[in-house]
Short mmCIF file of C-alpha atoms in Angstrom, two decimals:
data_model
loop_
_atom_site.label_atom_id
_atom_site.label_comp_id
_atom_site.label_asym_id
_atom_site.label_seq_id
_atom_site.Cartn_x
_atom_site.Cartn_y
_atom_site.Cartn_z
CA UNK Q 1 18.83 52.99 -69.40
CA UNK Q 2 20.35 56.59 -69.59
CA UNK Q 3 21.91 56.60 -66.03
CA UNK Q 4 23.93 53.46 -66.79
CA UNK Q 5 24.49 53.56 -70.61
CA UNK Q 6 28.27 53.69 -69.97
CA UNK Q 7 28.30 50.65 -67.79
CA UNK Q 8 28.35 47.07 -68.82
CA UNK Q 9 25.85 44.60 -67.15
CA UNK Q 10 27.13 42.11 -64.64
CA UNK Q 11 25.12 39.16 -63.58
CA UNK Q 12 25.15 38.63 -59.69
CA UNK Q 13 23.86 35.44 -58.43
CA UNK Q 14 21.75 35.60 -55.22
CA UNK Q 15 22.74 32.94 -52.66
CA UNK Q 16 19.34 33.13 -51.01
CA UNK Q 17 16.34 31.17 -52.43
CA UNK Q 18 15.00 34.31 -54.02
CA UNK Q 19 15.24 34.93 -57.76
CA UNK Q 20 18.58 35.79 -59.28
CA UNK Q 21 19.74 39.46 -58.74
CA UNK Q 22 20.93 41.40 -61.63
CA UNK Q 23 23.03 44.47 -60.86
CA UNK Q 24 24.94 47.14 -62.51
CA UNK Q 25 28.66 46.50 -62.58
CA UNK Q 26 31.83 48.45 -63.02
CA UNK Q 27 32.52 50.70 -65.92
CA UNK Q 28 35.20 50.19 -68.49
CA UNK Q 29 36.66 53.85 -68.07
CA UNK Q 30 38.80 55.24 -65.28
CA UNK Q 31 38.42 55.24 -61.60
CA UNK Q 32 35.45 57.63 -61.70
CA UNK Q 33 33.26 54.85 -63.24
CA UNK Q 34 34.08 52.47 -60.31
CA UNK Q 35 31.67 54.48 -58.16
CA UNK Q 36 28.92 52.94 -60.32
CA UNK Q 37 29.12 50.07 -57.98
CA UNK Q 38 26.65 51.69 -55.46
CA UNK Q 39 26.95 48.68 -53.10
CA UNK Q 40 30.64 49.32 -52.39
CA UNK Q 41 31.71 52.03 -49.98
CA UNK Q 42 35.10 53.07 -51.31
CA UNK Q 43 36.72 53.25 -54.66
CA UNK Q 44 39.36 50.72 -53.60
CA UNK Q 45 36.54 48.29 -52.87
CA UNK Q 46 34.91 48.90 -56.21
CA UNK Q 47 38.31 48.42 -57.86
CA UNK Q 48 38.88 45.15 -56.12
CA UNK Q 49 35.40 44.07 -57.26
CA UNK Q 50 36.17 45.16 -60.78
CA UNK Q 51 39.34 43.11 -60.86
CA UNK Q 52 37.00 39.95 -60.62
CA UNK Q 53 35.22 41.06 -63.85
CA UNK Q 54 36.80 39.74 -67.11
CA UNK Q 55 37.42 42.54 -69.65
CA UNK Q 56 35.73 42.49 -73.06
CA UNK Q 57 38.05 41.35 -75.89
CA UNK Q 58 37.02 42.97 -79.13
CA UNK Q 59 33.66 44.06 -80.40
CA UNK Q 60 30.99 45.98 -78.58
CA UNK Q 61 28.96 43.04 -77.52
CA UNK Q 62 28.32 42.79 -73.90
CA UNK Q 63 29.37 39.65 -72.06
CA UNK Q 64 28.12 38.10 -68.97
CA UNK Q 65 30.38 37.32 -66.11
CA UNK Q 66 29.81 34.79 -63.21
CA UNK Q 67 31.14 36.05 -59.79
CA UNK Q 68 28.61 35.88 -56.99
CA UNK Q 69 27.79 38.46 -54.31
CA UNK Q 70 25.31 37.69 -51.54
CA UNK Q 71 22.62 40.29 -51.00
CA UNK Q 72 23.61 40.39 -47.40
CA UNK Q 73 26.93 41.99 -48.48
CA UNK Q 74 25.00 45.16 -49.28
CA UNK Q 75 24.10 45.68 -45.69
CA UNK Q 76 26.65 48.01 -43.87
CA UNK Q 77 27.94 46.77 -40.44
CA UNK Q 78 25.23 47.50 -37.90
CA UNK Q 79 22.64 48.55 -40.56
CA UNK Q 80 19.16 47.17 -39.96
CA UNK Q 81 17.38 45.59 -42.84
CA UNK Q 82 13.92 46.69 -44.37
CA UNK Q 83 13.92 50.10 -42.74
CA UNK Q 84 11.98 53.09 -44.07
CA UNK Q 85 15.21 54.36 -45.63
CA UNK Q 86 14.90 51.43 -48.02
CA UNK Q 87 11.42 52.48 -49.13
CA UNK Q 88 11.02 53.78 -52.73
CA UNK Q 89 8.14 55.75 -54.10
CA UNK Q 90 7.40 54.74 -57.78
CA UNK Q 91 5.28 57.32 -59.73
CA UNK Q 92 3.71 57.38 -63.17
CA UNK Q 93 2.66 53.71 -63.09
CA UNK Q 94 0.30 52.37 -65.63
CA UNK Q 95 -3.28 52.11 -64.28
CA UNK Q 96 -3.52 48.49 -65.22
CA UNK Q 97 -0.39 47.24 -63.64
CA UNK Q 98 -0.77 44.24 -61.25
CA UNK Q 99 1.02 43.54 -57.99
CA UNK Q 100 2.99 40.70 -59.72
CA UNK Q 101 4.18 42.99 -62.42
CA UNK Q 102 5.12 45.64 -59.98
CA UNK Q 103 7.09 43.18 -57.92
CA UNK Q 104 8.72 41.71 -61.06
CA UNK Q 105 10.20 45.10 -61.81
CA UNK Q 106 12.23 44.94 -58.59
CA UNK Q 107 12.80 41.13 -58.34
CA UNK Q 108 16.57 41.56 -59.22
CA UNK Q 109 17.03 43.50 -56.12
CA UNK Q 110 15.97 40.98 -53.61
CA UNK Q 111 12.69 39.96 -51.83
CA UNK Q 112 10.64 43.10 -50.76
CA UNK Q 113 8.85 43.29 -47.42
CA UNK Q 114 6.22 45.88 -48.45
CA UNK Q 115 4.37 46.35 -51.72
CA UNK Q 116 1.56 48.94 -52.17
CA UNK Q 117 0.02 50.20 -55.39
CA UNK Q 118 -2.60 52.82 -55.90
CA UNK Q 119 -3.70 52.13 -59.49
CA UNK Q 120 -6.24 54.98 -59.67
CA UNK Q 121 -3.50 57.54 -58.96
CA UNK Q 122 -0.64 55.66 -60.66
CA UNK Q 123 1.81 55.28 -57.93
CA UNK Q 124 3.22 52.71 -55.59
CA UNK Q 125 5.60 52.05 -52.63
CA UNK Q 126 8.08 49.13 -52.26
CA UNK Q 127 10.55 48.45 -49.42
CA UNK Q 128 13.86 46.61 -50.14
CA UNK Q 129 16.22 44.95 -47.72
CA UNK Q 130 18.99 47.53 -47.72
CA UNK Q 131 19.52 51.26 -48.62
CA UNK Q 132 22.36 50.22 -51.08
CA UNK Q 133 19.99 47.84 -52.93
CA UNK Q 134 17.32 50.64 -53.01
CA UNK Q 135 19.90 53.07 -54.36
CA UNK Q 136 20.77 50.70 -57.17
CA UNK Q 137 17.25 49.92 -58.06
CA UNK Q 138 16.48 53.72 -58.04
CA UNK Q 139 19.47 54.43 -60.31
CA UNK Q 140 18.67 51.74 -62.72
CA UNK Q 141 14.85 52.08 -62.95
CA UNK Q 142 14.14 55.80 -62.73
CA UNK Q 143 13.14 56.88 -66.12
CA UNK Q 144 12.58 53.37 -67.41
CA UNK Q 145 9.80 53.23 -69.98
CA UNK Q 146 6.85 51.07 -68.91
CA UNK Q 147 3.93 50.82 -71.33
CA UNK Q 148 4.89 54.15 -72.90
CA UNK Q 149 5.15 55.84 -69.45
CA UNK Q 150 8.53 56.79 -67.98
CA UNK Q 151 8.75 55.76 -64.26
CA UNK Q 152 9.56 58.32 -61.64
CA UNK Q 153 11.39 56.74 -58.68
CA UNK Q 154 12.60 58.48 -55.52
CA UNK Q 155 13.03 57.55 -51.99
CA UNK Q 156 9.73 57.83 -50.01
CA UNK Q 157 9.29 60.39 -47.32
CA UNK Q 158 10.19 59.13 -43.87
CA UNK Q 159 7.08 59.89 -41.80
CA UNK Q 160 8.50 58.67 -38.44
CA UNK Q 161 11.69 60.79 -38.37
CA UNK Q 162 12.41 63.48 -35.74
CA UNK Q 163 14.92 66.23 -35.60
CA UNK Q 164 16.60 66.49 -32.07
CA UNK Q 165 18.24 69.76 -31.17
CA UNK Q 166 20.06 71.13 -28.16
CA UNK Q 167 22.27 68.08 -27.84
CA UNK Q 168 25.25 68.04 -25.56
CA UNK Q 169 28.69 67.65 -27.15
CA UNK Q 170 29.05 64.40 -25.26
CA UNK Q 171 25.96 62.65 -26.96
CA UNK Q 172 26.87 59.96 -29.40
CA UNK Q 173 24.78 58.01 -32.01
CA UNK Q 174 24.45 55.09 -29.53
CA UNK Q 175 23.38 57.23 -26.58
CA UNK Q 176 20.80 58.98 -28.75
CA UNK Q 177 19.33 55.72 -30.00
CA UNK Q 178 19.31 54.31 -26.43
CA UNK Q 179 17.62 57.41 -25.12
CA UNK Q 180 14.74 57.34 -27.59
CA UNK Q 181 14.36 53.60 -27.74
CA UNK Q 182 12.12 53.87 -24.70
CA UNK Q 183 9.35 55.28 -26.98
CA UNK Q 184 9.60 52.53 -29.50
CA UNK Q 185 11.94 50.60 -32.04
CA UNK Q 186 14.50 53.00 -33.55
CA UNK Q 187 15.88 52.23 -37.04
CA UNK Q 188 18.53 54.92 -36.96
CA UNK Q 189 19.92 57.62 -34.84
CA UNK Q 190 22.64 60.02 -35.97
CA UNK Q 191 24.30 63.02 -34.29
CA UNK Q 192 25.17 65.51 -37.02
CA UNK Q 193 28.83 66.65 -37.06
CA UNK Q 194 30.64 69.30 -39.08
CA UNK Q 195 33.58 68.75 -41.46
CA UNK Q 196 35.94 68.20 -38.62
CA UNK Q 197 33.82 65.69 -36.90
CA UNK Q 198 32.70 68.00 -34.17
CA UNK Q 199 29.12 67.71 -32.88
CA UNK Q 200 26.76 70.48 -34.12
CA UNK Q 201 24.28 70.06 -31.28
CA UNK Q 202 21.73 68.55 -33.72
CA UNK Q 203 20.76 65.04 -34.69
CA UNK Q 204 17.85 62.97 -35.92
CA UNK Q 205 16.06 59.87 -34.87
CA UNK Q 206 14.23 57.52 -37.28
CA UNK Q 207 11.66 55.25 -35.77
CA UNK Q 208 10.19 52.14 -37.33
CA UNK Q 209 6.60 53.46 -37.19
CA UNK Q 210 4.62 56.70 -36.62
CA UNK Q 211 3.01 55.95 -33.31
CA UNK Q 212 6.34 55.78 -31.23
CA UNK Q 213 7.55 58.98 -33.07
CA UNK Q 214 4.33 60.85 -32.14
CA UNK Q 215 4.76 59.60 -28.45
CA UNK Q 216 8.28 60.81 -28.37
CA UNK Q 217 7.23 64.29 -29.85
CA UNK Q 218 4.41 64.67 -27.33
CA UNK Q 219 6.47 63.57 -24.37
CA UNK Q 220 9.40 65.75 -25.20
CA UNK Q 221 7.19 68.65 -25.90
CA UNK Q 222 5.26 68.45 -22.64
CA UNK Q 223 8.23 67.36 -20.41
CA UNK Q 224 11.92 68.03 -20.16
CA UNK Q 225 13.88 65.09 -21.53
CA UNK Q 226 17.38 65.07 -20.36
CA UNK Q 227 20.06 62.90 -21.96
CA UNK Q 228 23.06 63.82 -19.74
CA UNK Q 229 23.83 65.08 -16.26
CA UNK Q 230 23.44 68.72 -17.28
CA UNK Q 231 19.76 69.89 -16.98
CA UNK Q 232 19.64 70.79 -20.66
CA UNK Q 233 16.59 69.40 -22.28
CA UNK Q 234 16.48 68.43 -25.89
CA UNK Q 235 14.14 70.00 -28.38
CA UNK Q 236 12.37 67.51 -30.61
CA UNK Q 237 10.58 68.56 -33.83
CA UNK Q 238 9.27 66.72 -36.88
CA UNK Q 239 12.11 66.40 -39.37
CA UNK Q 240 11.85 68.46 -42.55
CA UNK Q 241 12.15 66.27 -45.57
CA UNK Q 242 14.53 67.43 -48.27
CA UNK Q 243 15.74 65.85 -51.47
CA UNK Q 244 19.40 66.99 -51.85
CA UNK Q 245 20.38 64.25 -54.23
CA UNK Q 246 18.12 64.35 -57.28
CA UNK Q 247 16.85 67.91 -56.78
CA UNK Q 248 14.55 69.18 -59.44
CA UNK Q 249 15.60 67.96 -63.02
CA UNK Q 250 14.38 69.80 -66.10
CA UNK Q 251 12.22 66.90 -67.15
CA UNK Q 252 10.11 67.34 -64.06
CA UNK Q 253 9.51 71.07 -64.33
CA UNK Q 254 5.97 72.12 -65.00
CA UNK Q 255 5.89 74.14 -68.21
CA UNK Q 256 3.44 76.85 -66.97
CA UNK Q 257 3.09 80.37 -68.27
CA UNK Q 258 5.27 81.65 -65.45
CA UNK Q 259 8.01 79.23 -66.42
CA UNK Q 260 8.05 80.33 -70.09
CA UNK Q 261 7.99 83.95 -68.99
CA UNK Q 262 10.93 83.56 -66.75
CA UNK Q 263 12.83 81.45 -69.20
CA UNK Q 264 12.79 84.22 -71.87
CA UNK Q 265 16.14 85.52 -70.73
CA UNK Q 266 19.30 83.31 -70.24
CA UNK Q 267 21.58 83.42 -67.14
CA UNK Q 268 23.42 86.78 -67.29
CA UNK Q 269 24.93 89.48 -65.15
CA UNK Q 270 22.95 92.82 -64.69
CA UNK Q 271 24.51 95.71 -66.27
CA UNK Q 272 25.11 98.88 -64.12
CA UNK Q 273 22.75 101.73 -64.74
CA UNK Q 274 19.90 99.49 -65.88
CA UNK Q 275 16.56 98.68 -64.35
CA UNK Q 276 17.64 95.10 -63.69
CA UNK Q 277 20.84 96.27 -61.93
CA UNK Q 278 18.88 98.76 -59.76
CA UNK Q 279 16.37 96.14 -58.34
CA UNK Q 280 19.04 93.49 -58.27
CA UNK Q 281 20.96 95.79 -56.00
CA UNK Q 282 17.99 96.38 -53.77
CA UNK Q 283 17.41 92.60 -53.55
CA UNK Q 284 20.97 92.17 -52.53
CA UNK Q 285 20.70 94.94 -49.97
CA UNK Q 286 17.71 93.21 -48.52
CA UNK Q 287 19.45 89.86 -48.42
CA UNK Q 288 22.44 91.65 -46.68
CA UNK Q 289 20.08 93.12 -44.09
CA UNK Q 290 18.50 89.80 -43.47
CA UNK Q 291 21.93 88.22 -43.09
CA UNK Q 292 22.93 90.97 -40.55
CA UNK Q 293 19.72 90.58 -38.63
CA UNK Q 294 20.15 86.76 -38.53
CA UNK Q 295 23.73 87.24 -37.34
CA UNK Q 296 22.59 89.65 -34.60
CA UNK Q 297 19.86 87.18 -33.61
CA UNK Q 298 22.43 84.36 -33.55
CA UNK Q 299 24.78 86.44 -31.37
CA UNK Q 300 21.94 87.29 -28.99
CA UNK Q 301 20.93 83.68 -28.70
CA UNK Q 302 24.55 82.70 -28.19
CA UNK Q 303 25.00 85.32 -25.54
CA UNK Q 304 21.79 84.25 -23.87
CA UNK Q 305 22.94 80.68 -23.88
CA UNK Q 306 26.29 81.55 -22.38
CA UNK Q 307 24.63 83.61 -19.68
CA UNK Q 308 22.13 80.71 -18.97
CA UNK Q 309 24.98 78.22 -18.70
CA UNK Q 310 26.89 80.53 -16.30
CA UNK Q 311 23.73 80.94 -14.20
CA UNK Q 312 23.16 77.14 -14.37
CA UNK Q 313 26.77 76.48 -13.28
CA UNK Q 314 26.43 78.87 -10.39
CA UNK Q 315 22.98 77.54 -9.44
CA UNK Q 316 24.55 74.02 -9.62
CA UNK Q 317 27.24 74.82 -7.13
CA UNK Q 318 24.66 76.45 -4.91
CA UNK Q 319 22.44 73.46 -5.26
CA UNK Q 320 25.28 71.14 -4.49
CA UNK Q 321 26.15 73.27 -1.37
CA UNK Q 322 22.50 73.15 -0.33
CA UNK Q 323 22.52 69.41 -0.82
CA UNK Q 324 25.71 69.20 1.34
CA UNK Q 325 24.19 71.29 3.93
CA UNK Q 326 20.97 69.19 3.95
CA UNK Q 327 23.07 66.07 4.05
CA UNK Q 328 25.12 67.51 7.07
CA UNK Q 329 21.89 68.40 8.89
CA UNK Q 330 20.51 64.97 8.10
CA UNK Q 331 23.68 63.30 9.45
CA UNK Q 332 23.62 65.52 12.44
CA UNK Q 333 20.01 64.66 13.10
CA UNK Q 334 20.91 60.97 12.57
CA UNK Q 335 23.65 61.29 15.06
CA UNK Q 336 21.43 63.04 17.51
CA UNK Q 337 18.79 60.41 16.99
CA UNK Q 338 21.40 57.65 17.51
CA UNK Q 339 22.67 59.41 20.65
CA UNK Q 340 19.18 59.43 21.99
CA UNK Q 341 18.63 55.77 21.25
CA UNK Q 342 21.99 55.12 22.82
CA UNK Q 343 21.05 57.09 25.99
CA UNK Q 344 17.71 55.29 26.01
CA UNK Q 345 19.52 51.99 25.63
CA UNK Q 346 21.75 52.92 28.46
CA UNK Q 347 18.91 54.01 30.64
CA UNK Q 348 17.11 50.79 29.95
CA UNK Q 349 20.30 48.84 30.73
CA UNK Q 350 20.60 50.81 34.01
CA UNK Q 351 17.09 50.26 34.94
CA UNK Q 352 17.47 46.55 34.27
CA UNK Q 353 20.61 46.51 36.25
CA UNK Q 354 18.94 48.33 39.12
CA UNK Q 355 16.03 45.81 39.01
CA UNK Q 356 18.59 42.94 38.96
CA UNK Q 357 20.30 44.50 41.94
CA UNK Q 358 17.08 45.09 43.72
CA UNK Q 359 15.97 41.51 43.09
CA UNK Q 360 19.39 40.29 44.19
CA UNK Q 361 19.02 42.43 47.42
CA UNK Q 362 15.57 41.14 48.04
CA UNK Q 363 16.75 37.55 47.58
CA UNK Q 364 19.65 38.14 50.01
CA UNK Q 365 17.34 39.72 52.49
CA UNK Q 366 14.93 36.85 52.04
CA UNK Q 367 17.71 34.38 52.49
CA UNK Q 368 19.01 36.24 55.56
CA UNK Q 369 15.50 36.32 57.14
CA UNK Q 370 15.18 32.62 56.34
CA UNK Q 371 18.50 32.00 57.97
CA UNK Q 372 17.66 34.07 60.94
CA UNK Q 373 14.29 32.25 61.37
CA UNK Q 374 16.03 28.93 60.90
CA UNK Q 375 18.63 29.91 63.45
CA UNK Q 376 16.05 31.20 65.77
CA UNK Q 377 14.03 28.07 65.42
CA UNK Q 378 17.07 25.91 66.10
CA UNK Q 379 17.98 28.06 69.04
CA UNK Q 380 14.43 27.66 70.42
CA UNK Q 381 14.59 24.00 69.74
CA UNK Q 382 17.95 23.74 71.42
CA UNK Q 383 17.02 25.66 74.61
CA UNK Q 384 13.70 23.95 75.34
CA UNK Q 385 15.20 20.43 75.63
CA UNK Q 386 17.69 21.13 78.72
CA UNK Q 387 14.92 23.01 80.56
CA UNK Q 388 12.74 20.09 80.22
CA UNK Q 389 15.35 17.79 81.74
CA UNK Q 390 16.11 20.10 84.70
CA UNK Q 391 12.43 20.17 85.56
CA UNK Q 392 12.27 16.56 85.32
CA UNK Q 393 15.25 16.08 87.65
CA UNK Q 394 13.97 18.45 90.19
CA UNK Q 395 10.80 16.67 90.33
CA UNK Q 396 12.61 13.43 90.95
CA UNK Q 397 14.68 14.78 93.73
CA UNK Q 398 11.68 16.17 95.34
CA UNK Q 399 10.35 12.81 95.21
CA UNK Q 400 13.42 11.24 96.58
CA UNK Q 401 13.92 13.76 99.51
CA UNK Q 402 12.13 12.45 102.66
CA UNK Q 403 9.67 14.67 104.38
CA UNK Q 404 10.21 15.66 108.04
#
């Protein structure tokens, strides 16, 4: 394989039950070849791995080595497996290829979770466990001749990825993923930063499937999706897909009539006073005008954003004052209501007390009347008895006194 002709092969055993994994190993040159170990993140890690590889002693014959790396070691910390970032497009396939033959091409890179072949159009898709394994498979197999046809391998377009703009500087990868997880499973969420690690206000979210991505796009377009306290909604758009790694190699150029016409002249600088220089200068002037207009538009947008932020801050303060006034009025109304309830309660207690006092007075009056009646009755009973005796004695004397 042309991409790896300067690298010697290293046999890596897969500790899982799947078939053994063969992988390209370190180079025999300087530190620049250590980056050939695509599964290792830094040059020092690659160098440490290469220290385990015995060097060749004499001759050009390749020799197999026997250190073992688990496939799981190709997963970065926190990286999810079998995501759409691990999905490869394989073009220029033979029309008679079978699914078993297609899988056999990638068996050295672990067990795939998705295999699709379109034999009529000669392409297919395969999804591997990690991005690193997919990168290794792509580097090793791209351009490989299969039945007199060179394979064309690239990463498949992520159809469930969204671009998120207007992000606050306090939004992190984790917050971005948490916010968009309400629409469906998120494979990856990244806030884009500049070369100094400062947030650019942009990011992207990669969903596991297209339906939640469409749902997020529709909901955020129809409503105002806020990620922080500031009422600054995010702007969600379908992510534009670019290939900034492989680009457009010469072997993939279509050799049309326009291609041959444009390639008649080699790269050069236009000479002053010539036809080429005149129109090249006009093109440069047009590009400069476009640059100035874009800069002016950017300034206008920046000034409009600053003005909106100032208005928003003033409106926030006014809104907070209004909320405070409303809260004060609510508290005053609550106090007034409580005072009325307190007065009503006091009135009820006073009425109850008056009723109790009235009942007590009535009971006392009733008791006094009863005592008076009892006393009167006793007096009446006590006065009637002496009178009866007197009358009786008089009658007796009258009886005893003789008549003359």
